[in-house]
Amino acid sequence: MEHTKHIWRAAILLVTVLVVLVVGRHFVIPKSFGEMGYYRYDALFEYMGKEMRHGSPNACADCHDEIAAAKASGKHAPVKCEVCHDTLATHVKDGEKYADMRINRSYELCAYCHQKLVGRPALVAQVDLLEHLELSPGQPIPAEACVQCHDAGMIHHPE
Ligand code: HEC
Ligand code: HEC
Ligand code: HEC
Ligand code: HEC
């Protein structure tokens, strides 16, 4: 009998761990988990209650119809305004402008899609930044390099 002690100890430990798991589960699993599937159902209502940040694809056209029309007929048609600027909610509240919209003139914005990269598919026009800006290697790229030549009219309507 003496030699079965360690087995009993292991069994008691196992049972204790199981009891802690089964009981503890009720305390740590969120209330609505599993109600409608393998997720926390309440999370849906929390997201539905959040303020909308983005507008619909045509939200900017309501007030900027000329720029929107120019963009729609140029090569930047697939790039949504909010990609280059900011979300609608930073600019419009209750259908009216209440704060300035960000204008991002950094070369990084354009480079994000147009910098020549070895692995980048040729679907989007690519430029070697230094070559295109006629800079020699090591020369810093001016912060607003691209908008010096590509002005708003061109950026909103590249042909
Ligand atoms: C590819 C990026 C890009 C997209 C897409 C884009 N913009 Fe711009 N926008 C810019 C940049 C960069 C400037 C600043 C240009 C400058 O200062 O020369 C600018 C300037 C502006 C200005 C300042 C006024 C002007 O015309 O100079 C307005 C207003 C504006 N954009 C609205 C819009 C709206 C509305 C859309 C969508 C229909 C849009 N933009 C789409 C990059 C973009
Ligand atoms: C409810 C009308 C309204 C909507 C919707 C709207 N704007 Fe504007 N926006 C204005 C007004 C008014 C101005 C100031 C006069 C102007 O430049 O036309 C302005 C100005 C701007 C400017 C110049 C900087 C500034 O804030 O003065 C940019 C850039 C701009 N809007 C981008 C956008 C983008 C991008 C969207 C969509 C995400 C958008 N706007 C949606 C009304 C609007
Ligand atoms: C989110 C990605 C994105 C950003 C940011 C962006 N572009 Fe584009 N651009 C495109 C796409 C997509 C096209 C259409 C495909 C093409 O023609 O290369 C395009 C086309 C162009 C073209 C026409 C190229 C051609 O085929 O003749 C020019 C010029 C251009 N963009 C300049 C700019 C400049 C300048 C900026 C910065 C203000 C900028 N783009 C920011 C995605 C982007
Ligand atoms: C010194 C003026 C100048 C500056 C600065 C400049 N560009 Fe250009 N870019 C041009 C000219 C000119 C073209 C040719 C336009 C054409 O062929 O229609 C061009 C064409 C492009 C094209 C289309 C290339 C193609 O293969 O069709 C892209 C993309 C572009 N530029 C992106 C940029 C970016 C990104 C920057 C900033 C890093 C920038 N440009 C800065 C003058 C400039």
mmCIF file of C-alpha atoms and ligand atoms in Angstrom:
data_model
loop_
_atom_site.group_PDB
_atom_site.id
_atom_site.type_symbol
_atom_site.label_atom_id
_atom_site.label_comp_id
_atom_site.label_asym_id
_atom_site.label_seq_id
_atom_site.Cartn_x
_atom_site.Cartn_y
_atom_site.Cartn_z
ATOM 1 C CA MET A 1 0.000 0.000 0.000
ATOM 2 C CA GLU A 2 2.867 2.272 0.918
ATOM 3 C CA HIS A 3 4.159 2.134 -2.645
ATOM 4 C CA THR A 4 0.913 3.458 -4.186
ATOM 5 C CA LYS A 5 1.203 6.794 -2.357
ATOM 6 C CA HIS A 6 2.730 8.599 -5.310
ATOM 7 C CA ILE A 7 -0.074 7.435 -7.550
ATOM 8 C CA TRP A 8 -2.669 8.830 -5.153
ATOM 9 C CA ARG A 9 -0.802 12.122 -4.983
ATOM 10 C CA ALA A 10 -0.757 12.371 -8.751
ATOM 11 C CA ALA A 11 -4.458 11.470 -8.931
ATOM 12 C CA ILE A 12 -5.410 14.097 -6.342
ATOM 13 C CA LEU A 13 -3.333 16.700 -8.178
ATOM 14 C CA LEU A 14 -5.014 15.806 -11.469
ATOM 15 C CA VAL A 15 -8.505 15.993 -9.962
ATOM 16 C CA THR A 16 -7.666 19.350 -8.319
ATOM 17 C CA VAL A 17 -6.426 20.777 -11.623
ATOM 18 C CA LEU A 18 -9.571 19.522 -13.392
ATOM 19 C CA VAL A 19 -11.857 21.054 -10.759
ATOM 20 C CA VAL A 20 -9.985 24.380 -10.946
ATOM 21 C CA LEU A 21 -10.290 24.350 -14.747
ATOM 22 C CA VAL A 22 -13.971 23.450 -14.841
ATOM 23 C CA VAL A 23 -14.913 25.969 -12.138
ATOM 24 C CA GLY A 24 -12.447 28.672 -13.267
ATOM 25 C CA ARG A 25 -13.767 28.484 -16.821
ATOM 26 C CA HIS A 26 -17.055 30.034 -15.728
ATOM 27 C CA PHE A 27 -15.249 33.050 -14.314
ATOM 28 C CA VAL A 28 -12.879 33.774 -17.198
ATOM 29 C CA ILE A 29 -15.035 33.084 -20.267
ATOM 30 C CA PRO A 30 -16.955 36.251 -21.251
ATOM 31 C CA LYS A 31 -20.695 36.058 -20.729
ATOM 32 C CA SER A 32 -21.942 36.054 -24.309
ATOM 33 C CA PHE A 33 -19.254 33.718 -25.639
ATOM 34 C CA GLY A 34 -20.712 30.848 -27.644
ATOM 35 C CA GLU A 35 -24.225 32.308 -27.716
ATOM 36 C CA MET A 36 -24.283 32.525 -31.519
ATOM 37 C CA GLY A 37 -21.059 30.719 -32.401
ATOM 38 C CA TYR A 38 -17.470 30.443 -31.400
ATOM 39 C CA TYR A 39 -17.063 34.148 -30.553
ATOM 40 C CA ARG A 40 -18.194 36.778 -28.048
ATOM 41 C CA TYR A 41 -21.640 37.876 -29.281
ATOM 42 C CA ASP A 42 -21.527 41.165 -27.297
ATOM 43 C CA ALA A 43 -18.500 42.263 -29.364
ATOM 44 C CA LEU A 44 -20.870 42.875 -32.304
ATOM 45 C CA PHE A 45 -22.921 45.397 -30.328
ATOM 46 C CA GLU A 46 -19.806 47.120 -29.012
ATOM 47 C CA TYR A 47 -18.625 47.660 -32.611
ATOM 48 C CA MET A 48 -22.067 48.738 -33.774
ATOM 49 C CA GLY A 49 -22.045 51.393 -31.047
ATOM 50 C CA LYS A 50 -18.758 52.908 -32.221
ATOM 51 C CA GLU A 51 -18.645 56.162 -34.124
ATOM 52 C CA MET A 52 -18.164 55.747 -37.883
ATOM 53 C CA ARG A 53 -14.742 56.992 -39.028
ATOM 54 C CA HIS A 54 -14.763 56.316 -42.765
ATOM 55 C CA GLY A 55 -17.250 57.620 -45.303
ATOM 56 C CA SER A 56 -18.710 55.716 -48.212
ATOM 57 C CA PRO A 57 -16.530 55.669 -51.359
ATOM 58 C CA ASN A 58 -18.454 58.692 -52.670
ATOM 59 C CA ALA A 59 -18.770 60.619 -49.399
ATOM 60 C CA CYS A 60 -16.290 63.320 -50.449
ATOM 61 C CA ALA A 61 -18.098 63.886 -53.770
ATOM 62 C CA ASP A 62 -21.092 65.375 -51.920
ATOM 63 C CA CYS A 63 -19.070 68.564 -51.342
ATOM 64 C CA HIS A 64 -16.043 68.225 -53.637
ATOM 65 C CA ASP A 65 -17.797 67.216 -56.827
ATOM 66 C CA GLU A 66 -15.217 68.727 -59.207
ATOM 67 C CA ILE A 67 -12.231 66.964 -57.646
ATOM 68 C CA ALA A 68 -14.250 63.755 -57.377
ATOM 69 C CA ALA A 69 -15.211 63.928 -61.058
ATOM 70 C CA ALA A 70 -11.622 64.652 -62.088
ATOM 71 C CA LYS A 71 -10.364 61.750 -60.042
ATOM 72 C CA ALA A 72 -13.005 59.347 -61.353
ATOM 73 C CA SER A 73 -11.851 59.960 -64.933
ATOM 74 C CA GLY A 74 -8.110 59.672 -64.225
ATOM 75 C CA LYS A 75 -5.716 56.895 -63.300
ATOM 76 C CA HIS A 76 -6.147 57.504 -59.576
ATOM 77 C CA ALA A 77 -9.817 56.497 -59.845
ATOM 78 C CA PRO A 78 -9.239 53.305 -57.817
ATOM 79 C CA VAL A 79 -7.462 55.208 -54.999
ATOM 80 C CA LYS A 80 -10.005 56.451 -52.475
ATOM 81 C CA CYS A 81 -9.663 60.034 -51.184
ATOM 82 C CA GLU A 82 -9.321 58.811 -47.610
ATOM 83 C CA VAL A 83 -6.204 56.819 -48.530
ATOM 84 C CA CYS A 84 -4.234 60.001 -49.272
ATOM 85 C CA HIS A 85 -6.067 62.370 -46.930
ATOM 86 C CA ASP A 86 -7.736 61.126 -43.765
ATOM 87 C CA THR A 87 -11.023 59.660 -42.599
ATOM 88 C CA LEU A 88 -14.237 61.596 -43.180
ATOM 89 C CA ALA A 89 -14.879 61.867 -39.415
ATOM 90 C CA THR A 90 -11.785 64.071 -38.931
ATOM 91 C CA HIS A 91 -13.326 66.682 -41.240
ATOM 92 C CA VAL A 92 -17.116 66.415 -41.329
ATOM 93 C CA LYS A 93 -19.633 66.133 -38.507
ATOM 94 C CA ASP A 94 -23.432 66.168 -38.892
ATOM 95 C CA GLY A 95 -23.051 66.817 -42.610
ATOM 96 C CA GLU A 96 -20.828 69.890 -42.235
ATOM 97 C CA LYS A 97 -17.117 70.670 -42.258
ATOM 98 C CA TYR A 98 -15.956 71.255 -38.670
ATOM 99 C CA ALA A 99 -12.178 70.785 -38.957
ATOM 100 C CA ASP A 100 -9.508 70.928 -41.647
ATOM 101 C CA MET A 101 -8.794 67.786 -43.595
ATOM 102 C CA ARG A 102 -5.195 66.599 -43.527
ATOM 103 C CA ILE A 103 -3.215 67.271 -46.684
ATOM 104 C CA ASN A 104 -0.302 64.890 -46.825
ATOM 105 C CA ARG A 105 2.413 66.367 -49.075
ATOM 106 C CA SER A 106 5.154 63.991 -47.983
ATOM 107 C CA TYR A 107 6.986 62.093 -50.695
ATOM 108 C CA GLU A 108 6.456 58.956 -48.583
ATOM 109 C CA LEU A 109 2.763 58.988 -49.528
ATOM 110 C CA CYS A 110 3.542 58.630 -53.237
ATOM 111 C CA ALA A 111 6.512 56.341 -52.609
ATOM 112 C CA TYR A 112 4.229 53.984 -50.694
ATOM 113 C CA CYS A 113 2.670 52.958 -54.015
ATOM 114 C CA HIS A 114 5.132 54.194 -56.657
ATOM 115 C CA GLN A 115 8.640 53.552 -55.356
ATOM 116 C CA LYS A 116 10.422 51.037 -57.555
ATOM 117 C CA LEU A 117 10.833 47.805 -55.603
ATOM 118 C CA VAL A 118 12.207 44.545 -56.954
ATOM 119 C CA GLY A 119 9.290 42.455 -55.688
ATOM 120 C CA ARG A 120 6.542 44.901 -56.624
ATOM 121 C CA PRO A 121 4.274 43.824 -59.519
ATOM 122 C CA ALA A 122 4.368 46.200 -62.495
ATOM 123 C CA LEU A 123 0.617 46.913 -62.223
ATOM 124 C CA VAL A 124 1.300 50.368 -60.797
ATOM 125 C CA ALA A 125 3.787 52.779 -62.404
ATOM 126 C CA GLN A 126 7.078 52.675 -60.508
ATOM 127 C CA VAL A 127 9.890 55.201 -60.348
ATOM 128 C CA ASP A 128 13.367 54.950 -58.950
ATOM 129 C CA LEU A 129 13.149 57.843 -56.487
ATOM 130 C CA LEU A 130 16.732 59.098 -56.835
ATOM 131 C CA GLU A 131 16.740 58.783 -60.620
ATOM 132 C CA HIS A 132 13.324 60.428 -60.986
ATOM 133 C CA LEU A 133 14.315 63.321 -58.701
ATOM 134 C CA GLU A 134 17.753 63.587 -60.340
ATOM 135 C CA LEU A 135 19.491 63.161 -57.000
ATOM 136 C CA SER A 136 22.761 61.334 -56.513
ATOM 137 C CA PRO A 137 22.987 58.420 -54.077
ATOM 138 C CA GLY A 138 23.276 59.655 -50.492
ATOM 139 C CA GLN A 139 21.514 62.958 -51.151
ATOM 140 C CA PRO A 140 18.477 63.337 -48.877
ATOM 141 C CA ILE A 141 15.020 63.391 -50.489
ATOM 142 C CA PRO A 142 13.250 66.687 -49.725
ATOM 143 C CA ALA A 143 10.135 66.063 -47.594
ATOM 144 C CA GLU A 144 7.702 67.467 -50.185
ATOM 145 C CA ALA A 145 9.630 66.392 -53.274
ATOM 146 C CA CYS A 146 6.779 64.983 -55.353
ATOM 147 C CA VAL A 147 4.281 67.842 -55.100
ATOM 148 C CA GLN A 148 6.890 70.270 -56.502
ATOM 149 C CA CYS A 149 6.029 68.954 -59.965
ATOM 150 C CA HIS A 150 2.927 66.847 -59.450
ATOM 151 C CA ASP A 151 0.433 69.463 -58.292
ATOM 152 C CA ALA A 152 -3.051 68.844 -56.900
ATOM 153 C CA GLY A 153 -4.644 69.020 -60.367
ATOM 154 C CA MET A 154 -2.316 66.318 -61.660
ATOM 155 C CA ILE A 155 -2.478 64.188 -58.500
ATOM 156 C CA HIS A 156 -6.260 64.155 -58.602
ATOM 157 C CA HIS A 157 -6.213 63.342 -62.302
ATOM 158 C CA PRO A 158 -3.091 61.577 -63.557
ATOM 159 C CA GLU A 159 -3.619 60.761 -67.227
HETATM 160 C C1 HEC B 1 -3.156 60.027 -54.616
HETATM 161 C C2 HEC B 1 -3.403 60.818 -53.424
HETATM 162 C C3 HEC B 1 -4.631 61.685 -53.369
HETATM 163 C C4 HEC B 1 -5.942 61.312 -53.618
HETATM 164 C C5 HEC B 1 -6.471 59.961 -54.041
HETATM 165 C C6 HEC B 1 -6.731 62.488 -53.360
HETATM 166 N N1 HEC B 1 -5.944 63.534 -52.991
HETATM 167 FE FE1 HEC B 1 -6.534 65.411 -52.561
HETATM 168 N N2 HEC B 1 -4.609 66.029 -52.451
HETATM 169 C C7 HEC B 1 -3.513 65.197 -52.458
HETATM 170 C C8 HEC B 1 -2.297 65.991 -52.292
HETATM 171 C C9 HEC B 1 -0.872 65.450 -52.225
HETATM 172 C C10 HEC B 1 -2.693 67.342 -52.202
HETATM 173 C C11 HEC B 1 -1.790 68.572 -52.052
HETATM 174 C C12 HEC B 1 -1.249 68.980 -53.400
HETATM 175 C C13 HEC B 1 -0.379 70.205 -53.365
HETATM 176 O O1 HEC B 1 -0.281 70.833 -52.333
HETATM 177 O O2 HEC B 1 0.183 70.542 -54.398
HETATM 178 C C14 HEC B 1 -4.158 67.332 -52.267
HETATM 179 C C15 HEC B 1 -4.953 68.461 -52.188
HETATM 180 C C16 HEC B 1 -6.337 68.444 -52.027
HETATM 181 C C17 HEC B 1 -7.176 69.591 -51.745
HETATM 182 C C18 HEC B 1 -6.674 71.002 -51.536
HETATM 183 C C19 HEC B 1 -7.194 71.923 -52.573
HETATM 184 C C20 HEC B 1 -6.524 71.777 -53.882
HETATM 185 O O3 HEC B 1 -7.190 71.312 -54.835
HETATM 186 O O4 HEC B 1 -5.329 72.144 -53.963
HETATM 187 C C21 HEC B 1 -8.470 69.131 -51.677
HETATM 188 C C22 HEC B 1 -9.718 69.968 -51.417
HETATM 189 C C23 HEC B 1 -8.453 67.713 -51.927
HETATM 190 N N3 HEC B 1 -7.150 67.314 -52.129
HETATM 191 C C24 HEC B 1 -9.568 66.889 -51.947
HETATM 192 C C25 HEC B 1 -9.563 65.577 -52.396
HETATM 193 C C26 HEC B 1 -10.758 64.801 -52.639
HETATM 194 C C27 HEC B 1 -12.172 65.274 -52.413
HETATM 195 C C28 HEC B 1 -10.351 63.590 -53.099
HETATM 196 C C29 HEC B 1 -11.203 62.433 -53.596
HETATM 197 C C30 HEC B 1 -12.191 62.773 -54.623
HETATM 198 C C31 HEC B 1 -8.899 63.599 -53.101
HETATM 199 N N4 HEC B 1 -8.461 64.822 -52.685
HETATM 200 C C32 HEC B 1 -8.109 62.526 -53.493
HETATM 201 C C33 HEC B 1 -3.528 63.832 -52.630
HETATM 202 C C34 HEC B 1 -4.644 63.087 -52.972
HETATM 203 C C1 HEC B 2 -20.142 68.336 -45.926
HETATM 204 C C2 HEC B 2 -19.257 68.826 -46.958
HETATM 205 C C3 HEC B 2 -17.880 68.195 -47.072
HETATM 206 C C4 HEC B 2 -17.575 66.863 -47.201
HETATM 207 C C5 HEC B 2 -18.518 65.662 -47.186
HETATM 208 C C6 HEC B 2 -16.144 66.813 -47.380
HETATM 209 N N1 HEC B 2 -15.609 68.080 -47.361
HETATM 210 FE FE1 HEC B 2 -13.669 68.585 -47.627
HETATM 211 N N2 HEC B 2 -14.124 70.556 -47.383
HETATM 212 C C7 HEC B 2 -15.395 71.054 -47.210
HETATM 213 C C8 HEC B 2 -15.332 72.515 -47.173
HETATM 214 C C9 HEC B 2 -16.521 73.457 -47.008
HETATM 215 C C10 HEC B 2 -13.972 72.861 -47.310
HETATM 216 C C11 HEC B 2 -13.353 74.261 -47.365
HETATM 217 C C12 HEC B 2 -13.563 74.900 -48.723
HETATM 218 C C13 HEC B 2 -12.948 74.132 -49.816
HETATM 219 O O1 HEC B 2 -11.725 73.953 -49.832
HETATM 220 O O2 HEC B 2 -13.693 73.677 -50.714
HETATM 221 C C14 HEC B 2 -13.239 71.602 -47.440
HETATM 222 C C15 HEC B 2 -11.876 71.520 -47.587
HETATM 223 C C16 HEC B 2 -11.173 70.345 -47.798
HETATM 224 C C17 HEC B 2 -9.731 70.247 -47.947
HETATM 225 C C18 HEC B 2 -8.735 71.397 -47.860
HETATM 226 C C19 HEC B 2 -8.241 71.528 -46.426
HETATM 227 C C20 HEC B 2 -9.329 72.059 -45.510
HETATM 228 O O3 HEC B 2 -9.805 71.297 -44.645
HETATM 229 O O4 HEC B 2 -9.726 73.216 -45.645
HETATM 230 C C21 HEC B 2 -9.439 68.938 -48.177
HETATM 231 C C22 HEC B 2 -8.075 68.321 -48.406
HETATM 232 C C23 HEC B 2 -10.694 68.213 -48.155
HETATM 233 N N3 HEC B 2 -11.717 69.075 -47.917
HETATM 234 C C24 HEC B 2 -10.801 66.856 -48.372
HETATM 235 C C25 HEC B 2 -11.975 66.134 -48.202
HETATM 236 C C26 HEC B 2 -12.052 64.679 -48.298
HETATM 237 C C27 HEC B 2 -10.888 63.772 -48.623
HETATM 238 C C28 HEC B 2 -13.354 64.337 -48.058
HETATM 239 C C29 HEC B 2 -13.943 62.939 -47.970
HETATM 240 C C30 HEC B 2 -13.310 62.034 -47.013
HETATM 241 C C31 HEC B 2 -14.089 65.559 -47.820
HETATM 242 N N4 HEC B 2 -13.226 66.623 -47.907
HETATM 243 C C32 HEC B 2 -15.448 65.632 -47.562
HETATM 244 C C33 HEC B 2 -16.552 70.325 -47.097
HETATM 245 C C34 HEC B 2 -16.639 68.948 -47.170
HETATM 246 C C1 HEC B 3 -2.610 53.934 -52.643
HETATM 247 C C2 HEC B 3 -1.720 53.882 -53.768
HETATM 248 C C3 HEC B 3 -1.318 55.165 -54.461
HETATM 249 C C4 HEC B 3 -0.822 56.322 -53.898
HETATM 250 C C5 HEC B 3 -0.641 56.644 -52.431
HETATM 251 C C6 HEC B 3 -0.467 57.184 -55.004
HETATM 252 N N1 HEC B 3 -0.752 56.568 -56.183
HETATM 253 FE FE1 HEC B 3 -0.356 57.263 -58.040
HETATM 254 N N2 HEC B 3 -1.277 55.636 -58.884
HETATM 255 C C7 HEC B 3 -1.815 54.591 -58.175
HETATM 256 C C8 HEC B 3 -2.519 53.699 -59.093
HETATM 257 C C9 HEC B 3 -3.236 52.423 -58.703
HETATM 258 C C10 HEC B 3 -2.359 54.251 -60.367
HETATM 259 C C11 HEC B 3 -2.938 53.696 -61.685
HETATM 260 C C12 HEC B 3 -2.038 52.632 -62.236
HETATM 261 C C13 HEC B 3 -0.919 53.252 -63.010
HETATM 262 O O1 HEC B 3 -1.179 53.872 -64.029
HETATM 263 O O2 HEC B 3 0.220 53.163 -62.558
HETATM 264 C C14 HEC B 3 -1.561 55.472 -60.214
HETATM 265 C C15 HEC B 3 -1.148 56.299 -61.248
HETATM 266 C C16 HEC B 3 -0.320 57.389 -61.101
HETATM 267 C C17 HEC B 3 0.282 58.141 -62.181
HETATM 268 C C18 HEC B 3 0.100 57.850 -63.666
HETATM 269 C C19 HEC B 3 1.102 56.818 -64.044
HETATM 270 C C20 HEC B 3 0.956 56.389 -65.472
HETATM 271 O O3 HEC B 3 0.606 55.212 -65.683
HETATM 272 O O4 HEC B 3 1.175 57.231 -66.347
HETATM 273 C C21 HEC B 3 1.051 59.138 -61.622
HETATM 274 C C22 HEC B 3 1.885 60.185 -62.369
HETATM 275 C C23 HEC B 3 0.904 59.029 -60.186
HETATM 276 N N3 HEC B 3 0.075 57.961 -59.906
HETATM 277 C C24 HEC B 3 1.494 59.888 -59.281
HETATM 278 C C25 HEC B 3 1.291 59.848 -57.897
HETATM 279 C C26 HEC B 3 1.770 60.848 -56.969
HETATM 280 C C27 HEC B 3 2.575 62.073 -57.334
HETATM 281 C C28 HEC B 3 1.365 60.433 -55.731
HETATM 282 C C29 HEC B 3 1.577 61.149 -54.391
HETATM 283 C C30 HEC B 3 0.866 62.400 -54.229
HETATM 284 C C31 HEC B 3 0.639 59.189 -55.885
HETATM 285 N N4 HEC B 3 0.603 58.867 -57.221
HETATM 286 C C32 HEC B 3 0.095 58.448 -54.851
HETATM 287 C C33 HEC B 3 -1.742 54.391 -56.818
HETATM 288 C C34 HEC B 3 -1.283 55.331 -55.901
HETATM 289 C C1 HEC B 4 11.150 67.668 -61.410
HETATM 290 C C2 HEC B 4 9.723 67.370 -61.536
HETATM 291 C C3 HEC B 4 9.235 66.071 -60.926
HETATM 292 C C4 HEC B 4 9.309 65.683 -59.635
HETATM 293 C C5 HEC B 4 9.980 66.426 -58.472
HETATM 294 C C6 HEC B 4 8.633 64.402 -59.535
HETATM 295 N N1 HEC B 4 8.138 64.058 -60.757
HETATM 296 FE FE1 HEC B 4 7.152 62.340 -61.203
HETATM 297 N N2 HEC B 4 7.076 62.871 -63.165
HETATM 298 C C7 HEC B 4 7.548 64.062 -63.678
HETATM 299 C C8 HEC B 4 7.323 64.083 -65.114
HETATM 300 C C9 HEC B 4 7.680 65.224 -66.052
HETATM 301 C C10 HEC B 4 6.726 62.825 -65.429
HETATM 302 C C11 HEC B 4 6.314 62.330 -66.775
HETATM 303 C C12 HEC B 4 4.927 62.714 -67.000
HETATM 304 C C13 HEC B 4 4.360 62.016 -68.170
HETATM 305 O O1 HEC B 4 5.074 61.245 -68.810
HETATM 306 O O2 HEC B 4 3.162 62.211 -68.393
HETATM 307 C C14 HEC B 4 6.582 62.094 -64.182
HETATM 308 C C15 HEC B 4 6.009 60.829 -64.081
HETATM 309 C C16 HEC B 4 5.805 60.168 -62.877
HETATM 310 C C17 HEC B 4 5.165 58.885 -62.766
HETATM 311 C C18 HEC B 4 4.653 58.027 -63.890
HETATM 312 C C19 HEC B 4 5.817 57.207 -64.395
HETATM 313 C C20 HEC B 4 5.416 56.258 -65.503
HETATM 314 O O3 HEC B 4 6.176 55.273 -65.655
HETATM 315 O O4 HEC B 4 4.432 56.479 -66.188
HETATM 316 C C21 HEC B 4 5.145 58.570 -61.450
HETATM 317 C C22 HEC B 4 4.591 57.316 -60.823
HETATM 318 C C23 HEC B 4 5.767 59.660 -60.739
HETATM 319 N N3 HEC B 4 6.160 60.618 -61.635
HETATM 320 C C24 HEC B 4 5.908 59.709 -59.391
HETATM 321 C C25 HEC B 4 6.649 60.669 -58.724
HETATM 322 C C26 HEC B 4 6.996 60.582 -57.338
HETATM 323 C C27 HEC B 4 6.606 59.442 -56.404
HETATM 324 C C28 HEC B 4 7.714 61.703 -57.032
HETATM 325 C C29 HEC B 4 8.328 62.060 -55.692
HETATM 326 C C30 HEC B 4 9.281 61.092 -55.178
HETATM 327 C C31 HEC B 4 7.818 62.484 -58.248
HETATM 328 N N4 HEC B 4 7.175 61.815 -59.246
HETATM 329 C C32 HEC B 4 8.480 63.690 -58.368
HETATM 330 C C33 HEC B 4 8.126 65.080 -62.966
HETATM 331 C C34 HEC B 4 8.470 65.051 -61.648
#
